[in-house]
PDB file of C-alpha atoms and ligand atoms in Angstrom:
ATOM      1  CA  UNK A   1      -9.942   7.457  -7.174  1.00  0.00           C
ATOM      2  CA  UNK A   2     -12.581   6.273  -4.757  1.00  0.00           C
ATOM      3  CA  UNK A   3     -12.365   2.835  -2.751  1.00  0.00           C
ATOM      4  CA  UNK A   4     -10.751   0.106  -4.542  1.00  0.00           C
ATOM      5  CA  UNK A   5      -9.255  -3.613  -3.989  1.00  0.00           C
ATOM      6  CA  UNK A   6      -5.293  -3.487  -4.390  1.00  0.00           C
ATOM      7  CA  UNK A   7      -4.218  -6.787  -5.240  1.00  0.00           C
ATOM      8  CA  UNK A   8      -0.525  -7.304  -3.805  1.00  0.00           C
ATOM      9  CA  UNK A   9       1.658  -8.992  -6.625  1.00  0.00           C
ATOM     10  CA  UNK A  10       3.920 -10.690  -4.570  1.00  0.00           C
ATOM     11  CA  UNK A  11       5.757 -12.553  -7.226  1.00  0.00           C
ATOM     12  CA  UNK A  12       9.151 -13.647  -7.824  1.00  0.00           C
ATOM     13  CA  UNK A  13       9.460 -12.615 -11.533  1.00  0.00           C
ATOM     14  CA  UNK A  14       7.678 -11.293 -14.783  1.00  0.00           C
ATOM     15  CA  UNK A  15       6.359 -14.825 -15.894  1.00  0.00           C
ATOM     16  CA  UNK A  16       4.520 -15.570 -13.026  1.00  0.00           C
ATOM     17  CA  UNK A  17       2.945 -12.009 -12.720  1.00  0.00           C
ATOM     18  CA  UNK A  18       1.924 -11.869 -16.083  1.00  0.00           C
ATOM     19  CA  UNK A  19       0.486 -15.210 -16.187  1.00  0.00           C
ATOM     20  CA  UNK A  20      -1.373 -14.230 -13.230  1.00  0.00           C
ATOM     21  CA  UNK A  21      -2.755 -11.037 -14.539  1.00  0.00           C
ATOM     22  CA  UNK A  22      -3.399 -12.707 -17.851  1.00  0.00           C
ATOM     23  CA  UNK A  23      -6.448 -14.644 -15.687  1.00  0.00           C
ATOM     24  CA  UNK A  24      -8.504 -11.379 -15.343  1.00  0.00           C
ATOM     25  CA  UNK A  25      -8.941 -11.136 -19.112  1.00  0.00           C
ATOM     26  CA  UNK A  26     -10.795  -7.917 -19.947  1.00  0.00           C
ATOM     27  CA  UNK A  27     -10.502  -6.716 -16.281  1.00  0.00           C
ATOM     28  CA  UNK A  28      -7.740  -4.667 -15.053  1.00  0.00           C
ATOM     29  CA  UNK A  29      -7.309  -4.922 -11.376  1.00  0.00           C
ATOM     30  CA  UNK A  30      -5.418  -1.901  -9.329  1.00  0.00           C
ATOM     31  CA  UNK A  31      -1.957  -4.161  -8.466  1.00  0.00           C
ATOM     32  CA  UNK A  32       0.518  -3.155  -5.867  1.00  0.00           C
ATOM     33  CA  UNK A  33       3.815  -3.938  -7.359  1.00  0.00           C
ATOM     34  CA  UNK A  34       6.560  -4.455  -4.066  1.00  0.00           C
ATOM     35  CA  UNK A  35      10.601  -4.675  -3.773  1.00  0.00           C
ATOM     36  CA  UNK A  36      11.073  -8.360  -4.510  1.00  0.00           C
ATOM     37  CA  UNK A  37       9.277  -7.967  -8.126  1.00  0.00           C
ATOM     38  CA  UNK A  38      10.939  -4.591  -8.961  1.00  0.00           C
ATOM     39  CA  UNK A  39      14.260  -5.857  -7.495  1.00  0.00           C
ATOM     40  CA  UNK A  40      14.016  -8.751  -9.633  1.00  0.00           C
ATOM     41  CA  UNK A  41      12.805  -6.857 -13.030  1.00  0.00           C
ATOM     42  CA  UNK A  42      13.495  -3.510 -12.860  1.00  0.00           C
ATOM     43  CA  UNK A  43      11.442  -0.728 -13.956  1.00  0.00           C
ATOM     44  CA  UNK A  44      10.519  -2.537 -17.063  1.00  0.00           C
ATOM     45  CA  UNK A  45       7.762  -4.393 -15.263  1.00  0.00           C
ATOM     46  CA  UNK A  46       5.814  -0.998 -14.087  1.00  0.00           C
ATOM     47  CA  UNK A  47       6.022  -0.172 -17.686  1.00  0.00           C
ATOM     48  CA  UNK A  48       4.751  -3.219 -18.999  1.00  0.00           C
ATOM     49  CA  UNK A  49       1.842  -3.644 -16.168  1.00  0.00           C
ATOM     50  CA  UNK A  50       0.903  -0.042 -16.709  1.00  0.00           C
ATOM     51  CA  UNK A  51       0.775  -0.436 -20.477  1.00  0.00           C
ATOM     52  CA  UNK A  52      -1.805  -3.095 -20.279  1.00  0.00           C
ATOM     53  CA  UNK A  53      -3.884  -0.927 -18.426  1.00  0.00           C
ATOM     54  CA  UNK A  54      -3.675  -1.371 -14.974  1.00  0.00           C
ATOM     55  CA  UNK A  55      -3.357   1.021 -11.811  1.00  0.00           C
ATOM     56  CA  UNK A  56      -0.029   0.603 -10.046  1.00  0.00           C
ATOM     57  CA  UNK A  57       0.718   0.970  -6.110  1.00  0.00           C
ATOM     58  CA  UNK A  58       4.678   1.237  -6.264  1.00  0.00           C
ATOM     59  CA  UNK A  59       5.437   0.093  -2.926  1.00  0.00           C
ATOM     60  CA  UNK A  60       9.396   0.575  -2.410  1.00  0.00           C
ATOM     61  CA  UNK A  61       9.090   2.098   0.902  1.00  0.00           C
ATOM     62  CA  UNK A  62      11.618   5.097   0.429  1.00  0.00           C
ATOM     63  CA  UNK A  63      13.537   6.370   3.633  1.00  0.00           C
ATOM     64  CA  UNK A  64      16.856   8.480   3.115  1.00  0.00           C
ATOM     65  CA  UNK A  65      17.944  11.635   3.319  1.00  0.00           C
ATOM     66  CA  UNK A  66      15.594  14.374   1.810  1.00  0.00           C
ATOM     67  CA  UNK A  67      17.902  14.811  -1.404  1.00  0.00           C
ATOM     68  CA  UNK A  68      18.361  11.392  -2.176  1.00  0.00           C
ATOM     69  CA  UNK A  69      14.604  10.684  -1.751  1.00  0.00           C
ATOM     70  CA  UNK A  70      13.897  13.416  -4.561  1.00  0.00           C
ATOM     71  CA  UNK A  71      16.246  12.793  -6.737  1.00  0.00           C
ATOM     72  CA  UNK A  72      15.133   8.985  -6.662  1.00  0.00           C
ATOM     73  CA  UNK A  73      10.785   9.933  -6.669  1.00  0.00           C
ATOM     74  CA  UNK A  74      11.813  12.268  -9.861  1.00  0.00           C
ATOM     75  CA  UNK A  75      12.690   8.618 -11.145  1.00  0.00           C
ATOM     76  CA  UNK A  76      10.009   7.143 -10.264  1.00  0.00           C
ATOM     77  CA  UNK A  77       7.576  10.141 -11.226  1.00  0.00           C
ATOM     78  CA  UNK A  78       8.544   9.211 -14.956  1.00  0.00           C
ATOM     79  CA  UNK A  79       7.108   5.684 -14.296  1.00  0.00           C
ATOM     80  CA  UNK A  80       3.818   7.026 -14.360  1.00  0.00           C
ATOM     81  CA  UNK A  81       2.522   4.944 -11.809  1.00  0.00           C
ATOM     82  CA  UNK A  82      -0.700   5.765  -9.392  1.00  0.00           C
ATOM     83  CA  UNK A  83       0.200   5.951  -6.242  1.00  0.00           C
ATOM     84  CA  UNK A  84       3.796   5.138  -4.149  1.00  0.00           C
ATOM     85  CA  UNK A  85       4.813   5.552  -0.434  1.00  0.00           C
ATOM     86  CA  UNK A  86       7.619   6.505   1.604  1.00  0.00           C
ATOM     87  CA  UNK A  87       8.287   5.809   5.292  1.00  0.00           C
ATOM     88  CA  UNK A  88       6.949   8.647   7.776  1.00  0.00           C
ATOM     89  CA  UNK A  89      10.064   7.823   9.957  1.00  0.00           C
ATOM     90  CA  UNK A  90      12.102   9.578   7.313  1.00  0.00           C
ATOM     91  CA  UNK A  91      10.330  13.075   9.148  1.00  0.00           C
ATOM     92  CA  UNK A  92       8.782  15.769   7.375  1.00  0.00           C
ATOM     93  CA  UNK A  93      11.828  17.620   5.634  1.00  0.00           C
ATOM     94  CA  UNK A  94      11.869  14.291   3.462  1.00  0.00           C
ATOM     95  CA  UNK A  95       8.423  13.663   2.942  1.00  0.00           C
ATOM     96  CA  UNK A  96       8.109  17.445   1.198  1.00  0.00           C
ATOM     97  CA  UNK A  97      11.396  16.466  -0.660  1.00  0.00           C
ATOM     98  CA  UNK A  98       9.375  13.374  -1.544  1.00  0.00           C
ATOM     99  CA  UNK A  99       6.651  15.406  -2.942  1.00  0.00           C
ATOM    100  CA  UNK A 100       8.744  17.820  -4.473  1.00  0.00           C
ATOM    101  CA  UNK A 101      10.389  15.097  -6.577  1.00  0.00           C
ATOM    102  CA  UNK A 102       7.309  13.276  -7.471  1.00  0.00           C
ATOM    103  CA  UNK A 103       5.746  16.238  -8.840  1.00  0.00           C
ATOM    104  CA  UNK A 104       5.828  16.606 -12.643  1.00  0.00           C
ATOM    105  CA  UNK A 105       6.556  19.947 -14.453  1.00  0.00           C
ATOM    106  CA  UNK A 106       2.650  20.237 -15.183  1.00  0.00           C
ATOM    107  CA  UNK A 107       1.717  19.994 -11.726  1.00  0.00           C
ATOM    108  CA  UNK A 108       0.198  16.152 -11.407  1.00  0.00           C
ATOM    109  CA  UNK A 109       1.810  13.466  -9.550  1.00  0.00           C
ATOM    110  CA  UNK A 110       0.820   9.910  -8.192  1.00  0.00           C
ATOM    111  CA  UNK A 111      -0.482   9.530  -5.137  1.00  0.00           C
ATOM    112  CA  UNK A 112       2.149   9.805  -2.157  1.00  0.00           C
ATOM    113  CA  UNK A 113       1.761   7.694   1.383  1.00  0.00           C
ATOM    114  CA  UNK A 114       3.522   7.015   4.425  1.00  0.00           C
ATOM    115  CA  UNK A 115       4.321   4.094   5.916  1.00  0.00           C
ATOM    116  CA  UNK A 116       3.720   4.384   9.603  1.00  0.00           C
ATOM    117  CA  UNK A 117       5.127   1.919  12.068  1.00  0.00           C
ATOM    118  CA  UNK A 118       5.174  -1.291  10.336  1.00  0.00           C
ATOM    119  CA  UNK A 119       2.967  -3.735  11.862  1.00  0.00           C
ATOM    120  CA  UNK A 120       5.747  -6.270  12.128  1.00  0.00           C
ATOM    121  CA  UNK A 121       6.962  -3.865  14.955  1.00  0.00           C
ATOM    122  CA  UNK A 122       5.049  -4.315  18.294  1.00  0.00           C
ATOM    123  CA  UNK A 123       5.177  -2.403  21.499  1.00  0.00           C
ATOM    124  CA  UNK A 124       8.369  -4.261  23.028  1.00  0.00           C
ATOM    125  CA  UNK A 125      10.241  -4.404  19.944  1.00  0.00           C
ATOM    126  CA  UNK A 126       9.694  -0.657  19.286  1.00  0.00           C
ATOM    127  CA  UNK A 127      10.718  -0.051  23.030  1.00  0.00           C
ATOM    128  CA  UNK A 128      13.821  -2.289  23.173  1.00  0.00           C
ATOM    129  CA  UNK A 129      15.494  -1.814  19.606  1.00  0.00           C
ATOM    130  CA  UNK A 130      13.909   2.142  18.525  1.00  0.00           C
ATOM    131  CA  UNK A 131      13.708   3.322  21.983  1.00  0.00           C
ATOM    132  CA  UNK A 132      10.625   4.769  21.584  1.00  0.00           C
ATOM    133  CA  UNK A 133       8.405   4.402  24.797  1.00  0.00           C
ATOM    134  CA  UNK A 134       5.286   6.281  23.779  1.00  0.00           C
ATOM    135  CA  UNK A 135       2.226   3.802  23.164  1.00  0.00           C
ATOM    136  CA  UNK A 136       2.137   2.534  19.671  1.00  0.00           C
ATOM    137  CA  UNK A 137      -1.172   3.984  18.715  1.00  0.00           C
ATOM    138  CA  UNK A 138       0.118   7.198  20.080  1.00  0.00           C
ATOM    139  CA  UNK A 139       3.216   6.895  17.501  1.00  0.00           C
ATOM    140  CA  UNK A 140       1.388   5.904  14.479  1.00  0.00           C
ATOM    141  CA  UNK A 141      -1.348   8.741  14.896  1.00  0.00           C
ATOM    142  CA  UNK A 142       1.409  11.163  15.438  1.00  0.00           C
ATOM    143  CA  UNK A 143       3.269   9.349  12.335  1.00  0.00           C
ATOM    144  CA  UNK A 144       0.210  10.161  10.132  1.00  0.00           C
ATOM    145  CA  UNK A 145      -0.629  13.824  11.396  1.00  0.00           C
ATOM    146  CA  UNK A 146       3.293  14.698  10.224  1.00  0.00           C
ATOM    147  CA  UNK A 147       2.605  12.900   6.982  1.00  0.00           C
ATOM    148  CA  UNK A 148      -0.588  14.981   6.295  1.00  0.00           C
ATOM    149  CA  UNK A 149       1.245  18.162   7.661  1.00  0.00           C
ATOM    150  CA  UNK A 150       3.999  17.572   5.151  1.00  0.00           C
ATOM    151  CA  UNK A 151       1.270  17.290   2.298  1.00  0.00           C
ATOM    152  CA  UNK A 152       1.151  13.906   1.820  1.00  0.00           C
ATOM    153  CA  UNK A 153      -2.287  12.237   0.679  1.00  0.00           C
ATOM    154  CA  UNK A 154      -2.637   9.170   3.199  1.00  0.00           C
ATOM    155  CA  UNK A 155      -0.826   6.529   5.055  1.00  0.00           C
ATOM    156  CA  UNK A 156      -0.665   2.770   5.028  1.00  0.00           C
ATOM    157  CA  UNK A 157      -2.144   1.403   8.588  1.00  0.00           C
ATOM    158  CA  UNK A 158      -3.269  -1.863   9.848  1.00  0.00           C
ATOM    159  CA  UNK A 159      -7.455  -1.836   9.044  1.00  0.00           C
ATOM    160  CA  UNK A 160      -7.665  -1.147  13.286  1.00  0.00           C
ATOM    161  CA  UNK A 161      -5.805   1.965  12.921  1.00  0.00           C
ATOM    162  CA  UNK A 162      -8.063   3.157  10.144  1.00  0.00           C
ATOM    163  CA  UNK A 163     -10.735   4.720  12.137  1.00  0.00           C
ATOM    164  CA  UNK A 164      -8.541   6.634  14.317  1.00  0.00           C
ATOM    165  CA  UNK A 165      -6.552   8.104  11.303  1.00  0.00           C
ATOM    166  CA  UNK A 166      -9.688   9.348   9.524  1.00  0.00           C
ATOM    167  CA  UNK A 167     -10.713  11.085  12.955  1.00  0.00           C
ATOM    168  CA  UNK A 168      -7.343  12.932  13.560  1.00  0.00           C
ATOM    169  CA  UNK A 169      -6.346  13.562  10.160  1.00  0.00           C
ATOM    170  CA  UNK A 170      -9.693  14.038   8.351  1.00  0.00           C
ATOM    171  CA  UNK A 171     -12.073  11.653   6.042  1.00  0.00           C
ATOM    172  CA  UNK A 172     -10.501  12.646   2.642  1.00  0.00           C
ATOM    173  CA  UNK A 173      -6.799  11.538   4.335  1.00  0.00           C
ATOM    174  CA  UNK A 174      -6.355   8.063   2.582  1.00  0.00           C
ATOM    175  CA  UNK A 175      -5.793   4.884   4.760  1.00  0.00           C
ATOM    176  CA  UNK A 176      -4.202   1.961   2.368  1.00  0.00           C
ATOM    177  CA  UNK A 177      -4.745  -1.247   4.438  1.00  0.00           C
ATOM    178  CA  UNK A 178      -3.159  -4.892   4.678  1.00  0.00           C
ATOM    179  CA  UNK A 179      -3.984  -7.601   6.819  1.00  0.00           C
ATOM    180  CA  UNK A 180      -7.456  -8.726   5.117  1.00  0.00           C
ATOM    181  CA  UNK A 181      -8.992 -11.845   4.919  1.00  0.00           C
ATOM    182  CA  UNK A 182     -11.999 -13.512   4.209  1.00  0.00           C
ATOM    183  CA  UNK A 183     -14.113 -14.953   7.272  1.00  0.00           C
ATOM    184  CA  UNK A 184     -13.899 -18.317   6.022  1.00  0.00           C
ATOM    185  CA  UNK A 185     -10.017 -17.759   5.106  1.00  0.00           C
ATOM    186  CA  UNK A 186      -6.384 -18.854   6.242  1.00  0.00           C
ATOM    187  CA  UNK A 187      -4.798 -15.847   8.353  1.00  0.00           C
ATOM    188  CA  UNK A 188      -1.431 -17.150   7.438  1.00  0.00           C
ATOM    189  CA  UNK A 189       1.009 -14.876   9.153  1.00  0.00           C
ATOM    190  CA  UNK A 190      -0.830 -11.696   9.653  1.00  0.00           C
ATOM    191  CA  UNK A 191      -1.775 -11.224  13.253  1.00  0.00           C
ATOM    192  CA  UNK A 192      -4.089  -8.738  13.187  1.00  0.00           C
ATOM    193  CA  UNK A 193      -6.828  -8.912  10.187  1.00  0.00           C
ATOM    194  CA  UNK A 194     -10.040  -8.124   9.049  1.00  0.00           C
ATOM    195  CA  UNK A 195     -12.835  -9.277   6.495  1.00  0.00           C
ATOM    196  CA  UNK A 196     -12.907  -6.659   3.670  1.00  0.00           C
ATOM    197  CA  UNK A 197     -16.700  -6.120   4.983  1.00  0.00           C
ATOM    198  CA  UNK A 198     -15.215  -4.942   8.253  1.00  0.00           C
ATOM    199  CA  UNK A 199     -12.504  -2.902   6.308  1.00  0.00           C
ATOM    200  CA  UNK A 200     -15.140  -1.303   4.526  1.00  0.00           C
ATOM    201  CA  UNK A 201     -17.084  -0.349   7.788  1.00  0.00           C
ATOM    202  CA  UNK A 202     -14.376   0.966   9.837  1.00  0.00           C
ATOM    203  CA  UNK A 203     -13.558   3.336   6.751  1.00  0.00           C
ATOM    204  CA  UNK A 204     -10.241   1.813   4.873  1.00  0.00           C
ATOM    205  CA  UNK A 205     -10.139   3.610   1.548  1.00  0.00           C
ATOM    206  CA  UNK A 206      -8.082   0.727  -0.063  1.00  0.00           C
ATOM    207  CA  UNK A 207      -7.336  -2.612   0.520  1.00  0.00           C
ATOM    208  CA  UNK A 208      -4.103  -4.501   0.234  1.00  0.00           C
ATOM    209  CA  UNK A 209      -4.893  -7.980  -0.564  1.00  0.00           C
ATOM    210  CA  UNK A 210      -2.653 -10.705  -1.426  1.00  0.00           C
ATOM    211  CA  UNK A 211      -2.594 -14.103  -0.894  1.00  0.00           C
ATOM    212  CA  UNK A 212      -6.169 -14.461  -0.516  1.00  0.00           C
ATOM    213  CA  UNK A 213      -6.646 -13.905  -4.321  1.00  0.00           C
ATOM    214  CA  UNK A 214      -3.074 -14.818  -5.508  1.00  0.00           C
ATOM    215  CA  UNK A 215      -3.083 -18.503  -3.935  1.00  0.00           C
ATOM    216  CA  UNK A 216      -6.902 -18.536  -4.093  1.00  0.00           C
ATOM    217  CA  UNK A 217      -7.903 -21.834  -6.579  1.00  0.00           C
ATOM    218  CA  UNK A 218      -9.841 -19.140  -8.727  1.00  0.00           C
ATOM    219  CA  UNK A 219      -8.056 -15.853  -8.302  1.00  0.00           C
ATOM    220  CA  UNK A 220     -10.735 -13.882 -10.433  1.00  0.00           C
ATOM    221  CA  UNK A 221     -13.618 -15.386  -8.145  1.00  0.00           C
ATOM    222  CA  UNK A 222     -11.943 -14.129  -4.936  1.00  0.00           C
ATOM    223  CA  UNK A 223     -11.012 -11.040  -6.236  1.00  0.00           C
ATOM    224  CA  UNK A 224     -14.655 -10.417  -7.420  1.00  0.00           C
ATOM    225  CA  UNK A 225     -15.512 -11.630  -3.673  1.00  0.00           C
ATOM    226  CA  UNK A 226     -13.196  -9.209  -2.284  1.00  0.00           C
ATOM    227  CA  UNK A 227     -14.996  -6.313  -4.205  1.00  0.00           C
ATOM    228  CA  UNK A 228     -18.154  -7.057  -3.708  1.00  0.00           C
ATOM    229  CA  UNK A 229     -17.566  -7.764   0.256  1.00  0.00           C
ATOM    230  CA  UNK A 230     -15.503  -4.387   0.110  1.00  0.00           C
ATOM    231  CA  UNK A 231     -17.576  -1.771  -1.932  1.00  0.00           C
ATOM    232  CA  UNK A 232     -21.050  -3.277  -1.896  1.00  0.00           C
ATOM    233  CA  UNK A 233     -21.598  -3.718   1.402  1.00  0.00           C
ATOM    234  CA  UNK A 234     -21.779  -8.064   1.323  1.00  0.00           C
ATOM    235  CA  UNK A 235     -20.796  -9.738   4.376  1.00  0.00           C
TER     236      UNK A 235
HETATM  237  O1  LIG B   1      -0.699 -12.107   1.205  1.00  0.00           O
HETATM  238  P1  LIG B   1      -1.346 -10.732   2.192  1.00  0.00           P
HETATM  239  O2  LIG B   1      -2.419 -10.144   1.960  1.00  0.00           O
HETATM  240  O3  LIG B   1      -0.815 -11.095   3.519  1.00  0.00           O
HETATM  241  O4  LIG B   1      -0.534  -9.497   1.384  1.00  0.00           O
HETATM  242  C1  LIG B   1      -0.274  -7.960   2.041  1.00  0.00           C
HETATM  243  C2  LIG B   1       0.448  -7.591   1.501  1.00  0.00           C
HETATM  244  O5  LIG B   1       0.580  -6.047   2.082  1.00  0.00           O
HETATM  245  C3  LIG B   1       2.203  -7.997   1.299  1.00  0.00           C
HETATM  246  O6  LIG B   1       2.465  -7.204   0.337  1.00  0.00           O
HETATM  247  C4  LIG B   1       2.668  -7.234   2.576  1.00  0.00           C
HETATM  248  O7  LIG B   1       4.091  -7.190   2.220  1.00  0.00           O
HETATM  249  C5  LIG B   1       2.201  -5.670   2.072  1.00  0.00           C
HETATM  250  N1  LIG B   1       2.240  -5.132   3.673  1.00  0.00           N
HETATM  251  C6  LIG B   1       1.659  -5.876   4.706  1.00  0.00           C
HETATM  252  N2  LIG B   1       1.343  -5.063   6.032  1.00  0.00           N
HETATM  253  C7  LIG B   1       2.305  -3.801   6.263  1.00  0.00           C
HETATM  254  C8  LIG B   1       2.612  -3.115   5.066  1.00  0.00           C
HETATM  255  C9  LIG B   1       2.391  -4.207   3.907  1.00  0.00           C
HETATM  256  O8  LIG B   1       0.953  -7.272   5.215  1.00  0.00           O
HETATM  257  N3  LIG B   1       1.920  -3.523   7.377  1.00  0.00           N
END
């Protein structure tokens, strides 16, 4: 897999999601299915979107004891998704267990990436609520290195961190970055944003884009623009 735009399908149910994907006619964008849609519709929504030919990032952010995560990943491996994730805060044992659970009998498995520090957690919250006093970028880099050493393929991180993650963990360690906005678009509730072209320049491997595409007047045009800016070097 190369650089790609992943559309965050943050819809409440199957009907809205399939209606949205129908707009793309022949095209098969890479899509992200998160907790809302998965909990509403269950594994069938994954099977249905996969059967339509889309690549899927199943964004369920597992975080539990290693044995539980391993068993859950075993179930998810049967869904044939392309990418899934865990919280790096679950630590090495949990991340290694996740890989074991995810690996099929023939040795294949979806890409597994780690959530580092949620972008909704800032330095102050980290210090007051979880008693982590190190600078946040140091914490993110430590999580990324732990994930790499556990055998994971990459991390979800802010686009602002992607460059440093590559410098510390190698250029082949994937960076999947949300918080992307068009230069002339609304930033909504995202605080630290980048355009697709900037995300490309700083080396993001995948950008996760929701509302700039899902809420656009013409989502297909917005998607094409995103792909062009991210992969074609168009500003
Ligand atoms: O609509 P928008 O482009 O902001 O959507 C971004 C997507 O990426 C959402 O599904 C959101 O949950 C997800 N995400 C994020 N920030 C993170 C991790 C995930 O925005 N740190």
